[in-house]
PDB file of C-alpha atoms and ligand atoms in Angstrom:
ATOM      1  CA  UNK A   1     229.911  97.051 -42.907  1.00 96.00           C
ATOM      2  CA  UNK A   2     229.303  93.879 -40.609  1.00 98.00           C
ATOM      3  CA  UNK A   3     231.512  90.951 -41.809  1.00 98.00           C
ATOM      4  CA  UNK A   4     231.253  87.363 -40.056  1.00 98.00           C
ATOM      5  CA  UNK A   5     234.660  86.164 -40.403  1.00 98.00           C
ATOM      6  CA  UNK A   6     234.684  82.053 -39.828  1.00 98.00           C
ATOM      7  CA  UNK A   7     237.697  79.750 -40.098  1.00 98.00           C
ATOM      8  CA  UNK A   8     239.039  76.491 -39.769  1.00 98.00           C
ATOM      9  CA  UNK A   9     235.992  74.429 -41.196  1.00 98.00           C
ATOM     10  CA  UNK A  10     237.615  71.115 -42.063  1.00 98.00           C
ATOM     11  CA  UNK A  11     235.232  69.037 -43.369  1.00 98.00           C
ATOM     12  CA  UNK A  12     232.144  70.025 -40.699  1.00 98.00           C
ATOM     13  CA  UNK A  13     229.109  70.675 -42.122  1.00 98.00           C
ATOM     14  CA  UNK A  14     226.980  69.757 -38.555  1.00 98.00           C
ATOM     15  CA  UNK A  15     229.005  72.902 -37.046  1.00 98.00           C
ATOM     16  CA  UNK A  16     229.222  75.145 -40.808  1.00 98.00           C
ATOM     17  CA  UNK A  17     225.494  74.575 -40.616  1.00 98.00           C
ATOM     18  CA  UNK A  18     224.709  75.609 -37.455  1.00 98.00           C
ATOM     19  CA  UNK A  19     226.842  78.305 -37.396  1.00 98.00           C
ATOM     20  CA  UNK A  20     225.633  79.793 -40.959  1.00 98.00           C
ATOM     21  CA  UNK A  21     222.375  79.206 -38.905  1.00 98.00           C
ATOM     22  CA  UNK A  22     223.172  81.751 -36.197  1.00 98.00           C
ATOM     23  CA  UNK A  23     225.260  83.608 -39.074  1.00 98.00           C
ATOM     24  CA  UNK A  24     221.480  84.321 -40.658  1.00 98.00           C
ATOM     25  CA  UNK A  25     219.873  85.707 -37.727  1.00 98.00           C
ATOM     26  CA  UNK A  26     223.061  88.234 -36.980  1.00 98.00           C
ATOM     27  CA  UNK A  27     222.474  89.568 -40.449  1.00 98.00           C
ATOM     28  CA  UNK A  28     225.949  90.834 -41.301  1.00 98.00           C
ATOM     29  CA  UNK A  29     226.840  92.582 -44.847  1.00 98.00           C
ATOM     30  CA  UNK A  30     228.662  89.212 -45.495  1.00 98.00           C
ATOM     31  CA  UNK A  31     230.994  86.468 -44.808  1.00 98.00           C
ATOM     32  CA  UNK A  32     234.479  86.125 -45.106  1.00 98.00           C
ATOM     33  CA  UNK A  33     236.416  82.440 -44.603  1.00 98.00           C
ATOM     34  CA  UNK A  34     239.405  82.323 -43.878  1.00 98.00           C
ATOM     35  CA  UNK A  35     240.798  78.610 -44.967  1.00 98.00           C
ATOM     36  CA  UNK A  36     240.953  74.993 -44.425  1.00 98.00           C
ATOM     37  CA  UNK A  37     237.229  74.267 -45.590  1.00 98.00           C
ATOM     38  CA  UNK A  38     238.439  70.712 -45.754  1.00 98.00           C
ATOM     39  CA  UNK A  39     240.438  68.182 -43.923  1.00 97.00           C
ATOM     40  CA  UNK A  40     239.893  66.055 -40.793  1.00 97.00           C
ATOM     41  CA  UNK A  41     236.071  66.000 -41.236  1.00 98.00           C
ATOM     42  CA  UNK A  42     233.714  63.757 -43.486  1.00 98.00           C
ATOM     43  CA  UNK A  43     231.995  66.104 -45.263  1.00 98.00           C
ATOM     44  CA  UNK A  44     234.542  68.399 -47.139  1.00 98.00           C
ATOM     45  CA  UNK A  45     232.096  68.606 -50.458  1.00 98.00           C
ATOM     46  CA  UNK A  46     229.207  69.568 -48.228  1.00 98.00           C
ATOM     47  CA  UNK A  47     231.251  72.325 -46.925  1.00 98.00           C
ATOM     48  CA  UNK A  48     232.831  73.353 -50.282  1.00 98.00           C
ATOM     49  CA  UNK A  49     228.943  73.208 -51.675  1.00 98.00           C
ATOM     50  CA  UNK A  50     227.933  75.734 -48.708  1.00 98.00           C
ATOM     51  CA  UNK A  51     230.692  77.915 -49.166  1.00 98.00           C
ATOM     52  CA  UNK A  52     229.937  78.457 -53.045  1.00 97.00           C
ATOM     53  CA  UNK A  53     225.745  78.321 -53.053  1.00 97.00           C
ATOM     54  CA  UNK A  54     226.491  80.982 -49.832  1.00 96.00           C
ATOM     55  CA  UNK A  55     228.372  83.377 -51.541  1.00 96.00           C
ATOM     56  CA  UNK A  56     230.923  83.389 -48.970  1.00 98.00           C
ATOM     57  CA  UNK A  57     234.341  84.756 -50.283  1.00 98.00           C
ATOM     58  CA  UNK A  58     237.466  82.543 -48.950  1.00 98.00           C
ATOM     59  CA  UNK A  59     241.056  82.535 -48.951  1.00 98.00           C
ATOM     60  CA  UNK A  60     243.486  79.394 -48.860  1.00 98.00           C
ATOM     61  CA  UNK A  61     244.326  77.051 -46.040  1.00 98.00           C
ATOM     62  CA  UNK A  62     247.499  74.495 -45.734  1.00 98.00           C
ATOM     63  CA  UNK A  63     244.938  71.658 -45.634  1.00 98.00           C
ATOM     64  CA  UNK A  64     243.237  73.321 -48.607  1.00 98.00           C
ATOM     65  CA  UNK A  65     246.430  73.305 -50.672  1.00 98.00           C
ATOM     66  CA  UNK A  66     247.586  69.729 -49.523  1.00 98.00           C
ATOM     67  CA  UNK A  67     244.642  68.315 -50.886  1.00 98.00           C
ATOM     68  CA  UNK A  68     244.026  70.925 -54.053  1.00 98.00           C
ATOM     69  CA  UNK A  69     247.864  69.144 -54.823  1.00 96.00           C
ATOM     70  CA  UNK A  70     249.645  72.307 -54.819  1.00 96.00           C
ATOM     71  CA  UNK A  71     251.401  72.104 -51.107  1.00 97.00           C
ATOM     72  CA  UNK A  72     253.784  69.718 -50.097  1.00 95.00           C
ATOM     73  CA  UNK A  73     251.868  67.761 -46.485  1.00 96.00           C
ATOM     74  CA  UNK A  74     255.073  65.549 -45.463  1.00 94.00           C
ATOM     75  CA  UNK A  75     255.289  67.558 -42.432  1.00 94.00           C
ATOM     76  CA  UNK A  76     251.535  67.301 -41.592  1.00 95.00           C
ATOM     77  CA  UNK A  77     251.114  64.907 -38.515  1.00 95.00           C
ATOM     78  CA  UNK A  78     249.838  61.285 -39.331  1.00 95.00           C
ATOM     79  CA  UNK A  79     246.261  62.024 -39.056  1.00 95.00           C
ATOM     80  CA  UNK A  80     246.181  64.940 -40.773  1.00 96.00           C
ATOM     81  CA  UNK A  81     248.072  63.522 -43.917  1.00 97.00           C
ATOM     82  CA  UNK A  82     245.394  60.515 -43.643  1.00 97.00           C
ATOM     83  CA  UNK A  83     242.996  62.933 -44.007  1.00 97.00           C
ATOM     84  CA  UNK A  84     244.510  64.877 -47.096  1.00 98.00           C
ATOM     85  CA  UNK A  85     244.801  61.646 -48.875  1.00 97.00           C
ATOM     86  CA  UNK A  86     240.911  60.413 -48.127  1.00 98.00           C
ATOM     87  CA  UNK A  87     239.754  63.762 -48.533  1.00 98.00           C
ATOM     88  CA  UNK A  88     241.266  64.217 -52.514  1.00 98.00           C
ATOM     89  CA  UNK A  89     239.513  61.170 -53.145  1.00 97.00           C
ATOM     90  CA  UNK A  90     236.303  62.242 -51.290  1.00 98.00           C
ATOM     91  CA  UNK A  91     236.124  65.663 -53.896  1.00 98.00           C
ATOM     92  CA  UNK A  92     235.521  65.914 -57.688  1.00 98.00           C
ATOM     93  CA  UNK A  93     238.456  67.125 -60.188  1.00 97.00           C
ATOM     94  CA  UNK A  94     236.113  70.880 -60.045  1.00 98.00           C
ATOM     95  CA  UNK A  95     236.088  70.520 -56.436  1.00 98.00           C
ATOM     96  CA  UNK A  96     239.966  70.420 -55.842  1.00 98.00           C
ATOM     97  CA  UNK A  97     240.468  73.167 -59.110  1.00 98.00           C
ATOM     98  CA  UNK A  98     238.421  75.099 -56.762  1.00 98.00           C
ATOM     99  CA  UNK A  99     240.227  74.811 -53.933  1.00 98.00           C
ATOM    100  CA  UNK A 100     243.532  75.847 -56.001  1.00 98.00           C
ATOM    101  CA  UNK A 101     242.417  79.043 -56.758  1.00 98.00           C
ATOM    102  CA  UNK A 102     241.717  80.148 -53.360  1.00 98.00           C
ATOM    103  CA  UNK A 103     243.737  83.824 -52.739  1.00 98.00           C
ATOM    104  CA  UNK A 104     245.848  84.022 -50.256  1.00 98.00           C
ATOM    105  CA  UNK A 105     244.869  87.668 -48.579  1.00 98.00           C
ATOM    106  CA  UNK A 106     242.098  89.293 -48.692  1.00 98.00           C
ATOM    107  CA  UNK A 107     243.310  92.722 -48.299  1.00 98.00           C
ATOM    108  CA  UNK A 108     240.970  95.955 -47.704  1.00 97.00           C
ATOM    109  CA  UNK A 109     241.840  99.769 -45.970  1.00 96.00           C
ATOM    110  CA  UNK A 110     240.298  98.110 -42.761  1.00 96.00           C
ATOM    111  CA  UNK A 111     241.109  94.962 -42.380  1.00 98.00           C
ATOM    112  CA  UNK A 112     243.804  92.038 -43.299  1.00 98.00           C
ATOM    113  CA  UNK A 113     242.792  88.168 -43.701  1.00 98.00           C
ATOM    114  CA  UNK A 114     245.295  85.693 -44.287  1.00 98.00           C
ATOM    115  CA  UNK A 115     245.028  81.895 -43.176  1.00 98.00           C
ATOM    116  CA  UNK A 116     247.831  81.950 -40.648  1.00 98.00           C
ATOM    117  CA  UNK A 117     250.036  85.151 -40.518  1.00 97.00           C
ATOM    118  CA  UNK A 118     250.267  88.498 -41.962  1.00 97.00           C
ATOM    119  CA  UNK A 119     253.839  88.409 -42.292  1.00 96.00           C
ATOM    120  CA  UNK A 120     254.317  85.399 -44.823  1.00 95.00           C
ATOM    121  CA  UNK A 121     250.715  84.019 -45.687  1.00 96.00           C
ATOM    122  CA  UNK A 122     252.806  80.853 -47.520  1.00 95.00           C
ATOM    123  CA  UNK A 123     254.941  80.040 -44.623  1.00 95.00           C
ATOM    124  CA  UNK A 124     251.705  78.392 -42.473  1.00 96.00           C
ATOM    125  CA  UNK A 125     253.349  79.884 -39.303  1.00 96.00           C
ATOM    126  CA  UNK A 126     251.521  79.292 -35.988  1.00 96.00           C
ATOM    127  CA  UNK A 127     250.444  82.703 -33.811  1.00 96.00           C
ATOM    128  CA  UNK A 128     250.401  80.620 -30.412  1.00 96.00           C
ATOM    129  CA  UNK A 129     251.328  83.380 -28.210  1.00 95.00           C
ATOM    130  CA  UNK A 130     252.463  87.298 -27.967  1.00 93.00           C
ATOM    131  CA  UNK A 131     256.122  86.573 -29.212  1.00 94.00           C
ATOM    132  CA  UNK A 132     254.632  84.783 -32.248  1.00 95.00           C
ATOM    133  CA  UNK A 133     252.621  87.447 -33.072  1.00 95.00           C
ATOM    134  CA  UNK A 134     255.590  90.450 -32.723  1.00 94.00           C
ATOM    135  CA  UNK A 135     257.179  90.414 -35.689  1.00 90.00           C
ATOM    136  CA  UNK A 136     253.611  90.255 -37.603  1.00 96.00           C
ATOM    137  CA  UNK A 137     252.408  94.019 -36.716  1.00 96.00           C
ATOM    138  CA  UNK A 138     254.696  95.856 -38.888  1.00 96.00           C
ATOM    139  CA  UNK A 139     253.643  93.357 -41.715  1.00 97.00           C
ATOM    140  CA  UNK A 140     250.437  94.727 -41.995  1.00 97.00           C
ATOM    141  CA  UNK A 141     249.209  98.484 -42.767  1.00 96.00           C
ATOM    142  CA  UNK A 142     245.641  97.876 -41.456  1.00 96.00           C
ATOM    143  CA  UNK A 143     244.461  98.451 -37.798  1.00 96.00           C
ATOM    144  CA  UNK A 144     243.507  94.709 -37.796  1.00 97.00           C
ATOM    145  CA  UNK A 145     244.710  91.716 -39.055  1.00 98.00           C
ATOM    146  CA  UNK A 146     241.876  88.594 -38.588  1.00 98.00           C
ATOM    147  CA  UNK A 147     243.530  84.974 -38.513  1.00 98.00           C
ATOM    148  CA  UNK A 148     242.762  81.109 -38.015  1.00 98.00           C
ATOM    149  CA  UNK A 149     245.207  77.971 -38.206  1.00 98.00           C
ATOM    150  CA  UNK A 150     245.772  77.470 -34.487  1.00 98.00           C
ATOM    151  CA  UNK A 151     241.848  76.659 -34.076  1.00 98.00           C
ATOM    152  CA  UNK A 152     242.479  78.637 -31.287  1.00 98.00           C
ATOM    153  CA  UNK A 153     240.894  81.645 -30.630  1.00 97.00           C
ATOM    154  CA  UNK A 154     242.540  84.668 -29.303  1.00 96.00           C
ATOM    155  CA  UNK A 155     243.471  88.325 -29.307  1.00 96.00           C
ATOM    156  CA  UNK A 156     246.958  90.013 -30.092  1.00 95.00           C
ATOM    157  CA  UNK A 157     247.474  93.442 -29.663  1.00 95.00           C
ATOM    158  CA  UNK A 158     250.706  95.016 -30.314  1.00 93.00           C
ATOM    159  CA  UNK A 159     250.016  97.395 -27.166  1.00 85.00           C
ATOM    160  CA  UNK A 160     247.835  95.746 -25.272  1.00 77.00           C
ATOM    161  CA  UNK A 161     244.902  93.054 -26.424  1.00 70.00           C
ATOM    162  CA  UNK A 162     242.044  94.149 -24.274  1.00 72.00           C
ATOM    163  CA  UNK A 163     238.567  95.441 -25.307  1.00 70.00           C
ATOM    164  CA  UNK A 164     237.255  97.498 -26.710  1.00 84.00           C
ATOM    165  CA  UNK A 165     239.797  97.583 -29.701  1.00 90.00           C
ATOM    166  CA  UNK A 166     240.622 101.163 -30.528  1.00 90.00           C
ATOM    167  CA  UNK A 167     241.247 102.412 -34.004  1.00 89.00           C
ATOM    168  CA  UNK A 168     244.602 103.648 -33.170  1.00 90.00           C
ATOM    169  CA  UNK A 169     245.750 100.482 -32.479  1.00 92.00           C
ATOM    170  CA  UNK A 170     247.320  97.881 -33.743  1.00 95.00           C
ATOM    171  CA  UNK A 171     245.791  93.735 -33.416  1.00 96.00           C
ATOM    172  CA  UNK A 172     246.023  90.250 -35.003  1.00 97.00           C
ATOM    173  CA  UNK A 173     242.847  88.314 -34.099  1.00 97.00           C
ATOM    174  CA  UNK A 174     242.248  84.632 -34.256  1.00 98.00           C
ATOM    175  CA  UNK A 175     238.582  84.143 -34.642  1.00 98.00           C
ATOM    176  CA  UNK A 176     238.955  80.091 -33.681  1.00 98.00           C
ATOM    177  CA  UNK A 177     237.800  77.299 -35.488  1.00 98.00           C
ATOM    178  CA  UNK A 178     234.230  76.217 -37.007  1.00 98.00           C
ATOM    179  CA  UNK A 179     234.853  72.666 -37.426  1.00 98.00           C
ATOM    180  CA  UNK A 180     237.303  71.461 -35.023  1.00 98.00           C
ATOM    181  CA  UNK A 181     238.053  74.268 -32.146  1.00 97.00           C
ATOM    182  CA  UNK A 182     241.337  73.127 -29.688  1.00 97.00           C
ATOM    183  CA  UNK A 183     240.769  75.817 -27.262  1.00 94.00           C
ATOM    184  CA  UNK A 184     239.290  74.038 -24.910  1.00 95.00           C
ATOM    185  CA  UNK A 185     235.481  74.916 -26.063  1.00 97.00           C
ATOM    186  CA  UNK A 186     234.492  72.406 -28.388  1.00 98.00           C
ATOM    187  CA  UNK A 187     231.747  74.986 -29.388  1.00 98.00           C
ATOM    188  CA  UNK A 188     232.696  76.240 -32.729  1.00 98.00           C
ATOM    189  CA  UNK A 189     233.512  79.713 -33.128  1.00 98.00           C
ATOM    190  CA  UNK A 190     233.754  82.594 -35.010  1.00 98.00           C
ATOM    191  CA  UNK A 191     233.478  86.532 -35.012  1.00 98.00           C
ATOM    192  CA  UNK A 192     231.234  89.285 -36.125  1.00 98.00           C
ATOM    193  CA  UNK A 193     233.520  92.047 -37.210  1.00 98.00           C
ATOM    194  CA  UNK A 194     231.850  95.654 -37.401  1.00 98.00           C
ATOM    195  CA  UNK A 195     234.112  98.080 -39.308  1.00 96.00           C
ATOM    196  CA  UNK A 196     231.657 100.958 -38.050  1.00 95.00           C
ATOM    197  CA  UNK A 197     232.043 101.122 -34.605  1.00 94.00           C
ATOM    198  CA  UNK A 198     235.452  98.863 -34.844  1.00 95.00           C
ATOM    199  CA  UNK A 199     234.200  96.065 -32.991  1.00 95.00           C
ATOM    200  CA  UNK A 200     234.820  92.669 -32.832  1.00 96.00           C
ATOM    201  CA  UNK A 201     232.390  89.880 -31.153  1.00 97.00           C
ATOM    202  CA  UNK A 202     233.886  85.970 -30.297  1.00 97.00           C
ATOM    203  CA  UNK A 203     230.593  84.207 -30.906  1.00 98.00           C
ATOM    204  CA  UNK A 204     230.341  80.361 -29.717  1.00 98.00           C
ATOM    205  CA  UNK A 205     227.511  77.917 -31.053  1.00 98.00           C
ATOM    206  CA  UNK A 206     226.215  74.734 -29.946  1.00 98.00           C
ATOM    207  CA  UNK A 207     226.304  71.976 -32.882  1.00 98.00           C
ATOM    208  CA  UNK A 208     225.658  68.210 -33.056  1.00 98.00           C
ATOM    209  CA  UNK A 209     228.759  66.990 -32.328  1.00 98.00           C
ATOM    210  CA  UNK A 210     227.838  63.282 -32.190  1.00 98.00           C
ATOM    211  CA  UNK A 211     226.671  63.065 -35.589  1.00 98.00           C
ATOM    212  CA  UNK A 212     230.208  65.081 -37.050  1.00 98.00           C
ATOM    213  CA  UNK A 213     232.082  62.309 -35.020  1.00 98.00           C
ATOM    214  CA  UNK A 214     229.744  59.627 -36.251  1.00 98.00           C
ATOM    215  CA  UNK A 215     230.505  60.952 -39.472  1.00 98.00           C
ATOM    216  CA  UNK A 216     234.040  60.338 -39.073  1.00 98.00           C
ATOM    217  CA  UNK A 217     233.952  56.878 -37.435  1.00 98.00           C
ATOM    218  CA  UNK A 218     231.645  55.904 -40.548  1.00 98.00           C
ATOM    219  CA  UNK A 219     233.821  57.166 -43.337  1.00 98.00           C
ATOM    220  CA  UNK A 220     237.052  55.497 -41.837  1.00 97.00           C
ATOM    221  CA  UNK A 221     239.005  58.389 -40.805  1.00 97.00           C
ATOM    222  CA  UNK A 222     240.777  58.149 -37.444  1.00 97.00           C
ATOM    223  CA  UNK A 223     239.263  57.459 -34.763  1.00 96.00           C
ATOM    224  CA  UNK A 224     241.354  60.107 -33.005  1.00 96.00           C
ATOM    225  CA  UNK A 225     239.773  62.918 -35.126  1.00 97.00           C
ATOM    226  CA  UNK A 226     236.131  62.470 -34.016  1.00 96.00           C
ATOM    227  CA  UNK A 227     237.349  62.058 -30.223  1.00 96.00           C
ATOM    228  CA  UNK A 228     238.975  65.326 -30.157  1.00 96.00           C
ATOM    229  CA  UNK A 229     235.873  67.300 -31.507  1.00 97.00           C
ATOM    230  CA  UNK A 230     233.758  66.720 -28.006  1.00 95.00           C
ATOM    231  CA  UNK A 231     237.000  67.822 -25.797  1.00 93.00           C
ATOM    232  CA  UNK A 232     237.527  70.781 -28.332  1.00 94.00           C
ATOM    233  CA  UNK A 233     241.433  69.847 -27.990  1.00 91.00           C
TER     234      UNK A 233
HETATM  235 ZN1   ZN B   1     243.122  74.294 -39.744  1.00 60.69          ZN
END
């Protein structure tokens, strides 16, 4: 079983395109997202749209929630709740129903994939570095635990986070962000995960990132929110 696992698509369809583009000629089994489809970017409908006509199975995001209604945003930062409130006007009443019913795990023998952390998928908690991720290993029975949130992408392992992964072991992967990456790459990202010979590849693509930002001048958004996407900060 080959899964692409993508995250972190906020609105994006330039970089959801491209990447289901380079998804396509990879060929995997399927496609797992793991949350916040919408939010900061111009297009969340397009990006709900592809999701659904694609087949592609996803759980919930906190920007997801904020705008489905059903989580509290107060602590969002300024942009972000901006972003909520244009976006719930940007969807339909089926759009945002949708959004509510997203699960929160996706749970298999394999694998674990949960928005943010294993340990309390509701709590949104950020996985910045190795003492973020401790406490999450026991949390989880699987070998490997695939994340987003941070838009950052990363490896945690609880002995050790270099390749290749081993069976035996024990890891919480970020596989970055499609629509708005902050790791310094404004590439978007996301990972091919094969279960068979328990590898995982970090695959970057190229995507028009003048026309997302364009996007997001044009619809009124911050300003702020198309700058950052050509810095990937
Ligand atoms: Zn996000």
């Amino acid at each position: 079983m080959r899964t692409a696992v993508i995250s972190d698509i906020h609105g994006n369809a330039d970089a959801l395109t491209s990447v289901l583009r380079r998804i396509d000629t990879l060929a995997p089994d399927r496609i797992i997202c793991l949350g916040d489809i919408v939010g900061y970017g111009a297009e969340p409908g397009e990006c709900v749209r592809l999701l659904r006509t694609n087949g592609i199975a996803s759980i919930a995001g906190n920007h997801d929630l904020a705008v489905a209604g059903t989580l509290p945003y107060h602590n969002f930062s300024s942009s972000a709740r901006t972003a909520v409130d244009w976006t719930r006007d940007a969807l339909t009443d089926e759009e945002r129903t949708f959004l509510a019913s997203l699960p929160m795990t996706i749970a298999e023998p394999t694998a674990l994939y949960v928005h943010a952390s294993p340990d309390a998928p509701d709590d949104f908690r950020y996985l910045f570095y190795d003492e973020d991720a401790a406490d999450c290993y026991d949390a989880f029975a699987q070998p490997i635990c695939f994340v987003g949130h941070t838009h950052r992408q990363i490896l945690f392992g609880r002995d050790g986070s270099s390749h290749p992964l081993q069976r035996t072991g024990k890891y919480i992967m970020n596989v970055g962000s499609v629509g708005q990456p902050r790791d310094g790459d404004p590439r978007a990202c996301f990972v091919l995960f094969n279960e068979g010979n328990f590898s995982a590849d970090v695959i970057r693509v190229e995507y028009d990132i003048q026309s997302a930002g364009r996007k997001i001048i044009e619809a009124g958004l911050p300003v702020r929110l198309a700058e950052r996407l050509s810095v990937g900060i």
